[in-house]
């Protein structure tokens, strides 16, 4: 099949211009039969964009049949980040995954992990490629990667996410390609795939000096002889649903905009700010939306995902260039992206996540990192992954890559959850993802605490005064006062028999309040 071959009725033919790879076309079920029990599969996908659409479902059906026959069948599932129910959820539902890494957001997968039925390794996203190259997870047996097309030379045109695809294609013994004709051909040229990474002691500097710099090539390289199957698909990406901007998220955004304005006035930031990084989620999306009216610009973004509000900033000219590894759009955002793809292609660069999250680049560019959190404690430690200390929510994702290395590391959250039954400001976090050393600013709808230059007790005073909800403020202050009197040392006073007492109370009574 070539680019001019006819597809199914009303469906564009997949772009497969390499005759040898076109000869390997087969059904998703036939491709799934090439994946054995125990295989480590590197799959494309990042926040529901660019994931394989049909072979994972076919593999889940095959696993279900094997289990009914009493035959064990599990695989290792390695991706860029979270994917979609058709991938994560389908394989988790048939107990087909023995190890998941490095990030997930699927409810079925989460339930299996927290029930101890699936192993999960939560990694900084910038570390994944290196860890696999070093062999810590074993070999990549199969790469299952969605592409937008195959050129006559056999190069692979990336689709709407990049993630770890380059690594999977480089290391896999066998490659299965899904060529998705739903992915628009205009994506060709948006990507920058860098082939200059190496393990120590052979590393070289990554020569990105501005967010929009291109240092690689537009396509993946993969020897055609490694490809064992090509599957033609025509399926849309999984879109994201963002909650409407509410009063809480608006107030968080206003506090953050006031802070950035103050930093500009003090001469610590230019009017163009520094490259913006924003995590995925409703609050971060609302903060970006408020930047449009703040008078900054022209801005740039060096981040992981392009969300709806970042498209709006690109459209308005507030952001001139955005670099990421994937899209994460609502239905409306996706329609806008497809309608204006010619313009967006000139201003968006999609990279491998080991480059979009590269600590050296983040430090050099001086990114302004804005990420969500589950909770923060009075001294500035942040938990972004675990509920009540034990239950994984999603994972650390790229927040640690940016928190440790950005010019400003900011964490955002409403001050309470579960209708006030949980305070997101606590005496001690129940799980530490970002230590106080990596957290510069904490923001809730109550206010903003700039913790830079403050010793621990002064940090506690500022967090309680500016970020805690009034329902919890007195209790936090009481804890600090008593800790200052009775703790064995005064530098970072804690009452260890009470430090996690709020979490214990919630587990007993469903309310942190006494």
Tab-separated table of C-alpha atoms in Angstrom:
chain	number	residue	atom	x	y	z
A	1	UNK	CA	0.000	0.000	0.000
A	2	UNK	CA	1.231	3.504	-0.818
A	3	UNK	CA	0.036	6.981	0.039
A	4	UNK	CA	-2.319	6.863	-2.931
A	5	UNK	CA	-3.832	3.482	-2.119
A	6	UNK	CA	-7.520	3.480	-1.317
A	7	UNK	CA	-8.603	3.200	2.305
A	8	UNK	CA	-11.885	2.044	3.757
A	9	UNK	CA	-14.960	3.967	2.700
A	10	UNK	CA	-14.632	7.571	3.894
A	11	UNK	CA	-11.283	6.898	5.605
A	12	UNK	CA	-8.051	8.312	4.165
A	13	UNK	CA	-5.467	5.742	3.210
A	14	UNK	CA	-2.519	5.586	5.615
A	15	UNK	CA	0.642	7.223	4.387
A	16	UNK	CA	2.990	4.256	3.867
A	17	UNK	CA	5.381	5.187	1.069
A	18	UNK	CA	8.032	2.540	1.763
A	19	UNK	CA	7.197	-0.595	-0.284
A	20	UNK	CA	8.947	-2.997	2.076
A	21	UNK	CA	7.040	-1.741	5.105
A	22	UNK	CA	3.783	-1.561	3.168
A	23	UNK	CA	4.210	-5.288	2.537
A	24	UNK	CA	4.090	-5.894	6.305
A	25	UNK	CA	0.532	-4.605	6.702
A	26	UNK	CA	-1.654	-6.862	8.841
A	27	UNK	CA	-4.569	-6.726	11.235
A	28	UNK	CA	-4.240	-5.624	14.854
A	29	UNK	CA	-5.107	-9.158	15.998
A	30	UNK	CA	-2.338	-10.639	13.860
A	31	UNK	CA	0.129	-8.063	15.179
A	32	UNK	CA	-0.867	-8.807	18.775
A	33	UNK	CA	-0.043	-12.496	18.198
A	34	UNK	CA	3.587	-11.454	17.701
A	35	UNK	CA	3.817	-10.286	21.331
A	36	UNK	CA	4.715	-13.138	23.699
A	37	UNK	CA	3.947	-13.611	27.382
A	38	UNK	CA	6.496	-11.779	29.515
A	39	UNK	CA	7.445	-9.243	26.835
A	40	UNK	CA	8.590	-5.775	27.844
A	41	UNK	CA	6.671	-3.412	25.559
A	42	UNK	CA	7.705	0.184	24.967
A	43	UNK	CA	4.511	1.921	23.850
A	44	UNK	CA	4.004	5.411	22.542
A	45	UNK	CA	1.584	7.780	24.192
A	46	UNK	CA	1.635	10.769	26.514
A	47	UNK	CA	-1.544	12.121	28.200
A	48	UNK	CA	-3.822	10.421	25.698
A	49	UNK	CA	-2.049	11.777	22.633
A	50	UNK	CA	-0.280	9.623	20.082
A	51	UNK	CA	-0.915	6.261	21.747
A	52	UNK	CA	-1.449	3.083	19.685
A	53	UNK	CA	-5.170	2.601	19.268
A	54	UNK	CA	-5.890	-0.965	18.107
A	55	UNK	CA	-3.067	-3.362	18.939
A	56	UNK	CA	-3.347	-2.815	22.739
A	57	UNK	CA	-7.041	-3.699	22.568
A	58	UNK	CA	-6.235	-6.766	20.459
A	59	UNK	CA	-3.532	-7.752	22.936
A	60	UNK	CA	-6.018	-7.382	25.828
A	61	UNK	CA	-8.427	-9.734	24.008
A	62	UNK	CA	-5.634	-12.245	23.481
A	63	UNK	CA	-4.652	-12.079	27.168
A	64	UNK	CA	-8.274	-12.575	28.235
A	65	UNK	CA	-8.568	-15.711	26.082
A	66	UNK	CA	-5.285	-17.067	27.460
A	67	UNK	CA	-6.421	-16.501	31.027
A	68	UNK	CA	-9.717	-18.274	30.389
A	69	UNK	CA	-7.676	-21.237	29.195
A	70	UNK	CA	-5.598	-21.124	32.375
A	71	UNK	CA	-2.458	-19.842	30.652
A	72	UNK	CA	-0.518	-17.009	32.338
A	73	UNK	CA	-0.025	-13.957	30.143
A	74	UNK	CA	1.330	-10.643	31.330
A	75	UNK	CA	3.553	-7.975	29.825
A	76	UNK	CA	5.650	-5.095	31.078
A	77	UNK	CA	4.080	-1.804	29.990
A	78	UNK	CA	6.467	1.123	29.534
A	79	UNK	CA	5.290	4.404	28.010
A	80	UNK	CA	6.074	8.095	27.939
A	81	UNK	CA	3.521	9.012	30.594
A	82	UNK	CA	-0.197	8.323	31.010
A	83	UNK	CA	-2.082	7.069	27.970
A	84	UNK	CA	-5.792	6.302	27.536
A	85	UNK	CA	-8.402	3.762	28.706
A	86	UNK	CA	-8.062	1.906	25.412
A	87	UNK	CA	-4.448	1.142	26.346
A	88	UNK	CA	-3.813	1.326	30.106
A	89	UNK	CA	-7.350	0.496	31.127
A	90	UNK	CA	-7.869	-2.342	28.648
A	91	UNK	CA	-4.688	-4.169	29.642
A	92	UNK	CA	-5.204	-3.561	33.370
A	93	UNK	CA	-8.788	-4.843	33.218
A	94	UNK	CA	-7.591	-8.292	32.081
A	95	UNK	CA	-4.717	-8.333	34.618
A	96	UNK	CA	-2.323	-8.229	31.705
A	97	UNK	CA	0.345	-5.936	33.181
A	98	UNK	CA	2.960	-7.148	35.634
A	99	UNK	CA	4.959	-3.898	35.757
A	100	UNK	CA	3.852	-0.402	34.750
A	101	UNK	CA	6.175	2.557	34.445
A	102	UNK	CA	6.837	5.506	34.500
A	103	UNK	CA	3.487	7.340	35.036
A	104	UNK	CA	-0.216	6.533	34.873
A	105	UNK	CA	-3.584	8.173	35.436
A	106	UNK	CA	-6.008	5.373	34.583
A	107	UNK	CA	-8.498	4.488	37.366
A	108	UNK	CA	-8.397	0.728	36.702
A	109	UNK	CA	-4.602	0.741	36.636
A	110	UNK	CA	-4.487	2.841	39.814
A	111	UNK	CA	-6.828	0.453	41.612
A	112	UNK	CA	-4.727	-2.567	40.621
A	113	UNK	CA	-1.536	-0.851	41.791
A	114	UNK	CA	-3.004	0.178	45.138
A	115	UNK	CA	-4.452	-3.308	45.645
A	116	UNK	CA	-0.970	-4.772	45.188
A	117	UNK	CA	-1.999	-6.583	41.999
A	118	UNK	CA	0.308	-4.644	39.660
A	119	UNK	CA	3.865	-3.462	40.259
A	120	UNK	CA	4.481	0.175	39.476
A	121	UNK	CA	7.714	2.153	39.260
A	122	UNK	CA	7.206	5.917	39.444
A	123	UNK	CA	10.081	7.732	37.728
A	124	UNK	CA	11.147	11.253	36.911
A	125	UNK	CA	10.282	11.435	33.221
A	126	UNK	CA	13.729	12.674	32.260
A	127	UNK	CA	15.253	9.533	33.838
A	128	UNK	CA	13.276	6.899	31.942
A	129	UNK	CA	15.304	6.705	28.733
A	130	UNK	CA	18.601	6.575	30.595
A	131	UNK	CA	17.362	3.891	33.010
A	132	UNK	CA	16.248	1.715	30.088
A	133	UNK	CA	19.468	2.293	28.145
A	134	UNK	CA	21.398	1.229	31.257
A	135	UNK	CA	19.388	-1.997	31.400
A	136	UNK	CA	17.786	-1.578	34.824
A	137	UNK	CA	14.404	-2.767	33.508
A	138	UNK	CA	15.681	-5.452	31.171
A	139	UNK	CA	15.490	-5.492	27.368
A	140	UNK	CA	12.892	-3.723	25.247
A	141	UNK	CA	11.394	-6.732	23.523
A	142	UNK	CA	8.773	-4.916	21.451
A	143	UNK	CA	8.247	-1.270	20.518
A	144	UNK	CA	4.587	-0.529	19.735
A	145	UNK	CA	4.527	2.991	18.341
A	146	UNK	CA	1.918	5.089	16.572
A	147	UNK	CA	3.150	7.211	13.677
A	148	UNK	CA	1.452	9.599	11.285
A	149	UNK	CA	3.148	8.101	8.250
A	150	UNK	CA	6.148	6.354	6.748
A	151	UNK	CA	8.291	8.073	4.136
A	152	UNK	CA	9.687	6.466	1.005
A	153	UNK	CA	13.064	6.232	2.783
A	154	UNK	CA	11.489	4.356	5.683
A	155	UNK	CA	11.624	7.263	8.143
A	156	UNK	CA	8.721	7.454	10.585
A	157	UNK	CA	6.650	10.634	10.901
A	158	UNK	CA	5.796	11.167	14.585
A	159	UNK	CA	2.202	11.763	15.592
A	160	UNK	CA	0.817	13.996	18.361
A	161	UNK	CA	3.243	12.907	21.075
A	162	UNK	CA	6.869	11.863	21.195
A	163	UNK	CA	7.565	10.711	24.749
A	164	UNK	CA	10.127	7.877	24.795
A	165	UNK	CA	9.445	6.639	21.264
A	166	UNK	CA	12.984	7.256	20.046
A	167	UNK	CA	14.361	5.077	22.840
A	168	UNK	CA	11.831	2.297	22.258
A	169	UNK	CA	12.590	2.248	18.516
A	170	UNK	CA	16.352	2.311	19.100
A	171	UNK	CA	16.426	-0.497	21.660
A	172	UNK	CA	13.564	-2.837	20.692
A	173	UNK	CA	14.304	-6.200	19.153
A	174	UNK	CA	11.017	-6.004	17.213
A	175	UNK	CA	8.868	-3.037	16.196
A	176	UNK	CA	5.137	-2.874	15.540
A	177	UNK	CA	3.902	0.325	13.926
A	178	UNK	CA	0.381	1.685	13.935
A	179	UNK	CA	0.058	4.151	11.046
A	180	UNK	CA	-2.874	6.353	11.993
A	181	UNK	CA	-4.422	8.213	9.063
A	182	UNK	CA	-6.477	10.304	11.536
A	183	UNK	CA	-3.276	12.085	12.490
A	184	UNK	CA	-3.033	15.049	10.093
A	185	UNK	CA	-0.210	15.014	7.537
A	186	UNK	CA	0.529	18.642	8.473
A	187	UNK	CA	2.181	17.345	11.656
A	188	UNK	CA	5.172	16.509	9.469
A	189	UNK	CA	7.818	19.103	10.377
A	190	UNK	CA	6.579	19.949	13.875
A	191	UNK	CA	8.924	17.516	15.624
A	192	UNK	CA	12.578	17.747	16.620
A	193	UNK	CA	14.001	14.293	17.354
A	194	UNK	CA	17.489	14.540	18.830
A	195	UNK	CA	19.919	11.664	18.296
A	196	UNK	CA	22.855	13.130	20.220
A	197	UNK	CA	22.224	11.722	23.690
A	198	UNK	CA	24.719	9.272	25.179
A	199	UNK	CA	25.500	7.638	28.482
A	200	UNK	CA	28.389	8.811	30.671
A	201	UNK	CA	31.247	9.323	30.086
A	202	UNK	CA	30.344	10.250	26.513
A	203	UNK	CA	27.700	12.900	27.138
A	204	UNK	CA	27.754	16.196	25.284
A	205	UNK	CA	25.914	19.429	26.119
A	206	UNK	CA	22.420	19.661	24.658
A	207	UNK	CA	22.663	22.825	22.578
A	208	UNK	CA	19.277	24.375	23.265
A	209	UNK	CA	19.711	28.058	24.107
A	210	UNK	CA	16.129	29.186	23.477
A	211	UNK	CA	12.837	27.351	23.827
A	212	UNK	CA	12.271	27.062	20.082
A	213	UNK	CA	15.756	25.891	19.072
A	214	UNK	CA	15.842	22.829	16.831
A	215	UNK	CA	18.792	20.488	17.257
A	216	UNK	CA	17.535	17.244	15.706
A	217	UNK	CA	15.593	15.844	12.777
A	218	UNK	CA	11.846	15.786	12.023
A	219	UNK	CA	11.463	11.974	11.848
A	220	UNK	CA	12.295	8.785	13.762
A	221	UNK	CA	14.905	6.475	12.293
A	222	UNK	CA	14.229	2.735	12.469
A	223	UNK	CA	15.847	-0.040	10.413
A	224	UNK	CA	13.019	-1.536	8.301
A	225	UNK	CA	14.183	-5.059	9.082
A	226	UNK	CA	13.267	-4.542	12.773
A	227	UNK	CA	9.647	-3.857	11.850
A	228	UNK	CA	7.609	-7.045	12.120
A	229	UNK	CA	4.141	-5.578	11.608
A	230	UNK	CA	2.410	-2.480	10.306
A	231	UNK	CA	-1.213	-1.848	11.271
A	232	UNK	CA	-3.339	0.783	9.558
A	233	UNK	CA	-5.668	2.703	11.883
A	234	UNK	CA	-7.927	5.737	11.734
A	235	UNK	CA	-8.747	6.626	15.338
A	236	UNK	CA	-8.697	9.985	17.153
A	237	UNK	CA	-6.597	10.763	20.189
A	238	UNK	CA	-8.203	10.702	23.616
A	239	UNK	CA	-9.087	14.285	24.538
A	240	UNK	CA	-8.905	15.840	28.011
A	241	UNK	CA	-11.815	17.352	29.906
A	242	UNK	CA	-10.932	20.533	31.774
A	243	UNK	CA	-13.214	21.812	34.512
A	244	UNK	CA	-14.542	25.342	33.964
A	245	UNK	CA	-12.395	28.039	35.528
A	246	UNK	CA	-13.910	28.571	38.980
A	247	UNK	CA	-13.376	31.095	41.768
A	248	UNK	CA	-10.708	29.000	43.478
A	249	UNK	CA	-8.539	28.539	40.405
A	250	UNK	CA	-9.040	32.192	39.446
A	251	UNK	CA	-7.811	33.344	42.857
A	252	UNK	CA	-4.773	31.068	42.630
A	253	UNK	CA	-4.039	32.532	39.204
A	254	UNK	CA	-4.447	36.100	40.497
A	255	UNK	CA	-2.004	35.507	43.361
A	256	UNK	CA	0.524	34.066	40.933
A	257	UNK	CA	0.132	36.889	38.414
A	258	UNK	CA	0.577	39.467	41.197
A	259	UNK	CA	3.740	37.666	42.299
A	260	UNK	CA	5.213	37.566	38.775
A	261	UNK	CA	4.365	41.242	38.309
A	262	UNK	CA	6.176	42.018	41.561
A	263	UNK	CA	9.218	40.032	40.403
A	264	UNK	CA	9.313	42.041	37.173
A	265	UNK	CA	9.018	45.325	39.074
A	266	UNK	CA	11.850	44.288	41.377
A	267	UNK	CA	14.039	43.489	38.366
A	268	UNK	CA	14.293	39.766	39.103
A	269	UNK	CA	12.408	38.833	35.933
A	270	UNK	CA	12.211	40.518	32.526
A	271	UNK	CA	8.857	41.661	31.139
A	272	UNK	CA	9.062	38.634	28.826
A	273	UNK	CA	9.477	36.488	31.966
A	274	UNK	CA	11.409	33.243	31.401
A	275	UNK	CA	10.229	30.078	29.618
A	276	UNK	CA	7.059	28.778	31.267
A	277	UNK	CA	6.494	25.194	32.328
A	278	UNK	CA	3.020	24.171	33.382
A	279	UNK	CA	1.873	20.794	34.635
A	280	UNK	CA	-1.290	19.120	33.417
A	281	UNK	CA	-4.552	19.962	35.157
A	282	UNK	CA	-7.396	22.380	35.728
A	283	UNK	CA	-5.550	24.805	38.019
A	284	UNK	CA	-2.497	25.059	35.767
A	285	UNK	CA	-4.763	25.534	32.749
A	286	UNK	CA	-6.555	28.394	34.554
A	287	UNK	CA	-3.266	30.064	35.498
A	288	UNK	CA	-2.122	30.025	31.877
A	289	UNK	CA	-5.458	31.492	30.783
A	290	UNK	CA	-4.940	34.450	33.121
A	291	UNK	CA	-1.511	35.226	31.664
A	292	UNK	CA	-3.156	36.551	28.521
A	293	UNK	CA	-4.461	39.641	30.271
A	294	UNK	CA	-1.436	40.203	32.515
A	295	UNK	CA	0.597	42.317	30.102
A	296	UNK	CA	3.643	40.047	29.913
A	297	UNK	CA	5.182	39.088	26.648
A	298	UNK	CA	6.090	37.920	24.222
A	299	UNK	CA	6.550	34.763	26.297
A	300	UNK	CA	7.968	31.360	25.487
A	301	UNK	CA	7.157	27.948	26.938
A	302	UNK	CA	9.468	25.004	27.586
A	303	UNK	CA	7.198	22.376	29.037
A	304	UNK	CA	5.876	18.820	28.758
A	305	UNK	CA	2.416	19.280	27.252
A	306	UNK	CA	0.513	21.844	25.223
A	307	UNK	CA	-2.889	22.460	26.855
A	308	UNK	CA	-5.886	24.480	25.657
A	309	UNK	CA	-4.869	27.679	27.388
A	310	UNK	CA	-1.389	27.516	25.882
A	311	UNK	CA	-2.944	27.294	22.419
A	312	UNK	CA	-4.939	30.423	23.268
A	313	UNK	CA	-1.730	32.203	24.298
A	314	UNK	CA	-0.056	31.143	21.053
A	315	UNK	CA	-3.072	32.340	19.091
A	316	UNK	CA	-3.110	35.732	20.819
A	317	UNK	CA	0.636	36.219	20.435
A	318	UNK	CA	1.269	36.284	24.188
A	319	UNK	CA	3.411	33.156	23.669
A	320	UNK	CA	5.585	33.215	20.574
A	321	UNK	CA	7.041	29.679	20.772
A	322	UNK	CA	6.198	26.570	22.769
A	323	UNK	CA	8.288	23.428	23.174
A	324	UNK	CA	6.802	20.219	24.593
A	325	UNK	CA	6.657	16.462	24.111
A	326	UNK	CA	2.894	16.062	23.609
A	327	UNK	CA	-0.513	17.647	23.265
A	328	UNK	CA	-3.186	17.434	25.978
A	329	UNK	CA	-6.287	19.089	24.556
A	330	UNK	CA	-10.025	19.170	25.081
A	331	UNK	CA	-12.428	18.567	22.193
A	332	UNK	CA	-12.575	22.311	21.554
A	333	UNK	CA	-8.805	22.657	21.844
A	334	UNK	CA	-8.235	19.795	19.445
A	335	UNK	CA	-10.636	21.304	16.898
A	336	UNK	CA	-8.759	24.616	17.144
A	337	UNK	CA	-5.415	22.843	16.768
A	338	UNK	CA	-6.537	20.980	13.643
A	339	UNK	CA	-8.124	24.082	12.108
A	340	UNK	CA	-4.955	26.148	12.598
A	341	UNK	CA	-2.309	23.477	12.316
A	342	UNK	CA	-0.358	25.321	9.631
A	343	UNK	CA	0.229	28.236	12.001
A	344	UNK	CA	0.832	26.111	15.083
A	345	UNK	CA	3.397	23.998	13.233
A	346	UNK	CA	5.609	27.077	12.888
A	347	UNK	CA	5.453	27.858	16.608
A	348	UNK	CA	5.278	24.479	18.394
A	349	UNK	CA	8.189	22.043	18.700
A	350	UNK	CA	7.532	18.489	19.923
A	351	UNK	CA	10.589	16.694	21.332
A	352	UNK	CA	11.542	13.464	23.058
A	353	UNK	CA	10.762	13.707	26.774
A	354	UNK	CA	14.405	13.182	27.727
A	355	UNK	CA	14.951	16.574	26.021
A	356	UNK	CA	11.692	18.334	26.958
A	357	UNK	CA	12.492	17.461	30.601
A	358	UNK	CA	16.282	17.658	30.420
A	359	UNK	CA	17.698	19.111	33.677
A	360	UNK	CA	20.618	20.817	31.930
A	361	UNK	CA	18.319	22.599	29.485
A	362	UNK	CA	15.788	23.545	32.163
A	363	UNK	CA	18.548	25.050	34.318
A	364	UNK	CA	20.100	26.923	31.367
A	365	UNK	CA	16.801	28.404	30.182
A	366	UNK	CA	15.731	29.320	33.728
A	367	UNK	CA	12.212	27.937	33.457
A	368	UNK	CA	9.329	29.142	35.615
A	369	UNK	CA	7.798	25.872	36.846
A	370	UNK	CA	4.133	25.714	37.876
A	371	UNK	CA	2.938	22.317	39.079
A	372	UNK	CA	0.061	20.948	41.094
A	373	UNK	CA	0.378	19.142	44.412
A	374	UNK	CA	-1.645	16.897	46.708
A	375	UNK	CA	-0.328	18.534	49.871
A	376	UNK	CA	2.474	20.662	51.301
A	377	UNK	CA	3.695	20.869	54.849
A	378	UNK	CA	4.512	23.908	56.952
A	379	UNK	CA	8.214	23.723	56.083
A	380	UNK	CA	7.676	23.537	52.316
A	381	UNK	CA	7.977	19.832	51.534
A	382	UNK	CA	5.531	18.786	48.797
A	383	UNK	CA	3.699	15.529	48.129
A	384	UNK	CA	2.468	15.284	44.557
A	385	UNK	CA	1.890	11.545	44.210
A	386	UNK	CA	0.371	9.766	47.229
A	387	UNK	CA	-2.946	10.049	49.039
A	388	UNK	CA	-2.672	9.452	52.795
A	389	UNK	CA	0.887	8.244	52.425
A	390	UNK	CA	0.213	4.872	50.804
A	391	UNK	CA	-2.105	5.145	47.798
A	392	UNK	CA	-0.551	6.294	44.530
A	393	UNK	CA	-2.611	8.845	42.646
A	394	UNK	CA	-0.824	9.300	39.309
A	395	UNK	CA	2.918	9.773	39.681
A	396	UNK	CA	5.636	12.372	39.880
A	397	UNK	CA	5.738	12.851	36.103
A	398	UNK	CA	7.997	15.709	35.122
A	399	UNK	CA	7.355	17.931	38.128
A	400	UNK	CA	10.595	16.868	39.794
A	401	UNK	CA	12.638	17.501	36.649
A	402	UNK	CA	11.426	21.091	36.676
A	403	UNK	CA	11.196	21.677	40.445
A	404	UNK	CA	14.827	20.817	41.054
A	405	UNK	CA	16.201	22.773	38.096
A	406	UNK	CA	13.940	25.755	37.385
A	407	UNK	CA	14.682	29.384	38.160
A	408	UNK	CA	11.418	29.459	40.094
A	409	UNK	CA	9.687	26.335	41.396
A	410	UNK	CA	6.009	27.003	42.221
A	411	UNK	CA	3.427	24.521	43.516
A	412	UNK	CA	-0.306	25.242	43.282
A	413	UNK	CA	-3.378	23.747	44.936
A	414	UNK	CA	-6.684	24.656	46.551
A	415	UNK	CA	-6.178	24.900	50.306
A	416	UNK	CA	-8.688	22.127	51.044
A	417	UNK	CA	-10.120	19.011	49.408
A	418	UNK	CA	-13.131	16.740	49.969
A	419	UNK	CA	-15.353	19.723	50.780
A	420	UNK	CA	-13.056	20.942	53.498
A	421	UNK	CA	-12.429	17.581	55.174
A	422	UNK	CA	-8.796	17.582	54.025
A	423	UNK	CA	-6.306	20.409	54.429
A	424	UNK	CA	-3.665	20.525	51.721
A	425	UNK	CA	-1.392	22.353	54.187
A	426	UNK	CA	-0.419	19.871	56.919
A	427	UNK	CA	2.147	19.618	59.733
A	428	UNK	CA	4.128	16.990	57.801
A	429	UNK	CA	3.461	15.583	54.346
A	430	UNK	CA	2.633	11.887	54.302
A	431	UNK	CA	4.949	11.303	51.327
A	432	UNK	CA	7.785	13.522	50.068
A	433	UNK	CA	8.305	14.056	46.350
A	434	UNK	CA	9.820	17.547	46.420
A	435	UNK	CA	11.840	18.498	49.457
A	436	UNK	CA	11.814	21.979	50.971
A	437	UNK	CA	15.101	22.595	49.125
A	438	UNK	CA	13.342	22.441	45.744
A	439	UNK	CA	10.197	24.431	46.583
A	440	UNK	CA	10.348	28.195	46.189
A	441	UNK	CA	6.698	29.231	46.169
A	442	UNK	CA	3.447	27.669	47.418
A	443	UNK	CA	0.124	29.086	46.196
A	444	UNK	CA	-3.448	28.380	47.256
A	445	UNK	CA	-6.588	30.456	46.806
A	446	UNK	CA	-5.810	31.897	50.259
A	447	UNK	CA	-2.539	33.462	49.148
A	448	UNK	CA	1.056	32.964	48.066
A	449	UNK	CA	4.055	32.108	50.234
A	450	UNK	CA	7.459	33.018	48.797
A	451	UNK	CA	9.810	30.795	50.778
A	452	UNK	CA	13.093	31.849	49.240
A	453	UNK	CA	15.720	32.914	51.765
A	454	UNK	CA	13.697	31.832	54.804
A	455	UNK	CA	14.833	29.510	57.582
A	456	UNK	CA	12.423	26.675	58.508
A	457	UNK	CA	10.476	28.378	61.305
A	458	UNK	CA	9.980	31.491	59.202
A	459	UNK	CA	8.823	29.323	56.304
A	460	UNK	CA	6.248	27.730	58.592
A	461	UNK	CA	4.927	31.100	59.701
A	462	UNK	CA	4.542	32.268	56.112
A	463	UNK	CA	2.895	29.077	54.844
A	464	UNK	CA	0.355	29.095	57.683
A	465	UNK	CA	-0.430	32.784	57.372
A	466	UNK	CA	-0.751	32.950	53.607
A	467	UNK	CA	-1.700	29.505	52.289
A	468	UNK	CA	-3.660	27.593	54.935
A	469	UNK	CA	-7.445	27.644	54.989
A	470	UNK	CA	-8.912	29.564	57.976
A	471	UNK	CA	-10.540	26.340	59.231
A	472	UNK	CA	-7.082	24.864	59.773
A	473	UNK	CA	-4.906	27.902	60.457
A	474	UNK	CA	-5.266	27.932	64.248
A	475	UNK	CA	-4.608	24.200	64.509
A	476	UNK	CA	-1.440	24.532	62.425
A	477	UNK	CA	-0.234	27.428	64.543
A	478	UNK	CA	-0.979	25.477	67.708
A	479	UNK	CA	1.086	22.579	66.402
A	480	UNK	CA	4.012	24.864	65.598
A	481	UNK	CA	3.846	26.599	68.983
A	482	UNK	CA	3.819	23.342	70.908
A	483	UNK	CA	6.553	21.865	68.725
A	484	UNK	CA	8.723	24.906	69.406
A	485	UNK	CA	8.321	24.297	73.146
A	486	UNK	CA	8.623	20.517	73.286
A	487	UNK	CA	10.570	19.254	70.245
A	488	UNK	CA	14.080	18.010	71.030
A	489	UNK	CA	15.574	20.692	68.755
A	490	UNK	CA	14.415	24.097	67.549
A	491	UNK	CA	15.688	24.206	63.956
A	492	UNK	CA	12.766	22.356	62.357
A	493	UNK	CA	10.445	21.685	65.307
A	494	UNK	CA	8.210	18.628	65.023
A	495	UNK	CA	6.170	16.557	67.427
A	496	UNK	CA	6.799	13.162	65.875
A	497	UNK	CA	3.904	11.462	67.625
A	498	UNK	CA	1.544	14.078	66.126
A	499	UNK	CA	3.192	14.996	62.830
A	500	UNK	CA	1.011	12.618	60.792
A	501	UNK	CA	-1.908	12.719	63.210
A	502	UNK	CA	-4.117	14.686	60.828
A	503	UNK	CA	-3.818	11.922	58.236
A	504	UNK	CA	-4.573	9.281	60.835
A	505	UNK	CA	-7.629	11.214	61.974
A	506	UNK	CA	-8.900	11.412	58.398
A	507	UNK	CA	-8.490	7.665	57.921
A	508	UNK	CA	-10.494	7.072	61.100
A	509	UNK	CA	-13.191	9.747	60.766
A	510	UNK	CA	-13.072	10.984	57.111
A	511	UNK	CA	-12.195	14.472	58.396
A	512	UNK	CA	-8.843	16.018	59.341
A	513	UNK	CA	-10.507	18.488	61.696
A	514	UNK	CA	-10.460	17.617	65.394
